[in-house]
Amino acid sequence: MAAQSTKLGRTGVAIACAGALVACTSSPDPTPTPTSTDAELRIVTNHTPEPSGMEALLNGSLATDDEGCVFAQTRDRRVSLVWPDGYSVRGDLTSYEVVDGDGIVIAKSGEELAIGGGGGATDHSWANADCIVGDIWIVGAVSQA
């Protein structure tokens, strides 16, 4: 009986060691598939480093789409914003801000904005021009509405 007990003990130890070895050598979890919440934020920028001198007014707030494109949402439509060269967006899909070339915050998500500027024709050489959907607005001065 003692020999059988020792044999079972060794078998149990061997099974435990084998299980630990498999756990340590199993392949890592696969890389997660990107989802819309993983999208990198992007803004359309033109080739001019200064804000537009146009003075028409667009009221709306910043919004994003599934591709990470930042645009203005008015009461009834999406408007593609074209920012000056050197501007960028930082943050994530839930909280972000557009900054100028010096890092000064120009606009924030969640705020109603008064966006100066005006319409124009699309230039497909602009950075992130693939974000343009519908009307465009070449951004001038921006303030809280």
C-alpha angles and dihedrals in degrees: 000000000000091000090051091049091050090048091052090047091052091047090051092050091048092051092048092049092047090050091050091048092052091048091051095046100041115121118264121258111280118259109272117252112246115251132193089269088060093057116127112239115247137180130195112246129186129211097263117092095205128072116259116275090218113117106202114123131234119187118203146097134261117265136170135220131215090274093057093252114151116218141155119267114204125185091278112013151030116250122193109228119215110203128196119271111275095034117121142176126239134185131046137289093280100046125016144144138206114231132190125235090278093053094253112149110246101171138003133205115253095036129108106237138200103212117193120205135075148246127285145154122295117254109201091204091069116110110267092005087155086075091067112111121166121330121014129216120200101215123237125162116352128202139157111276 
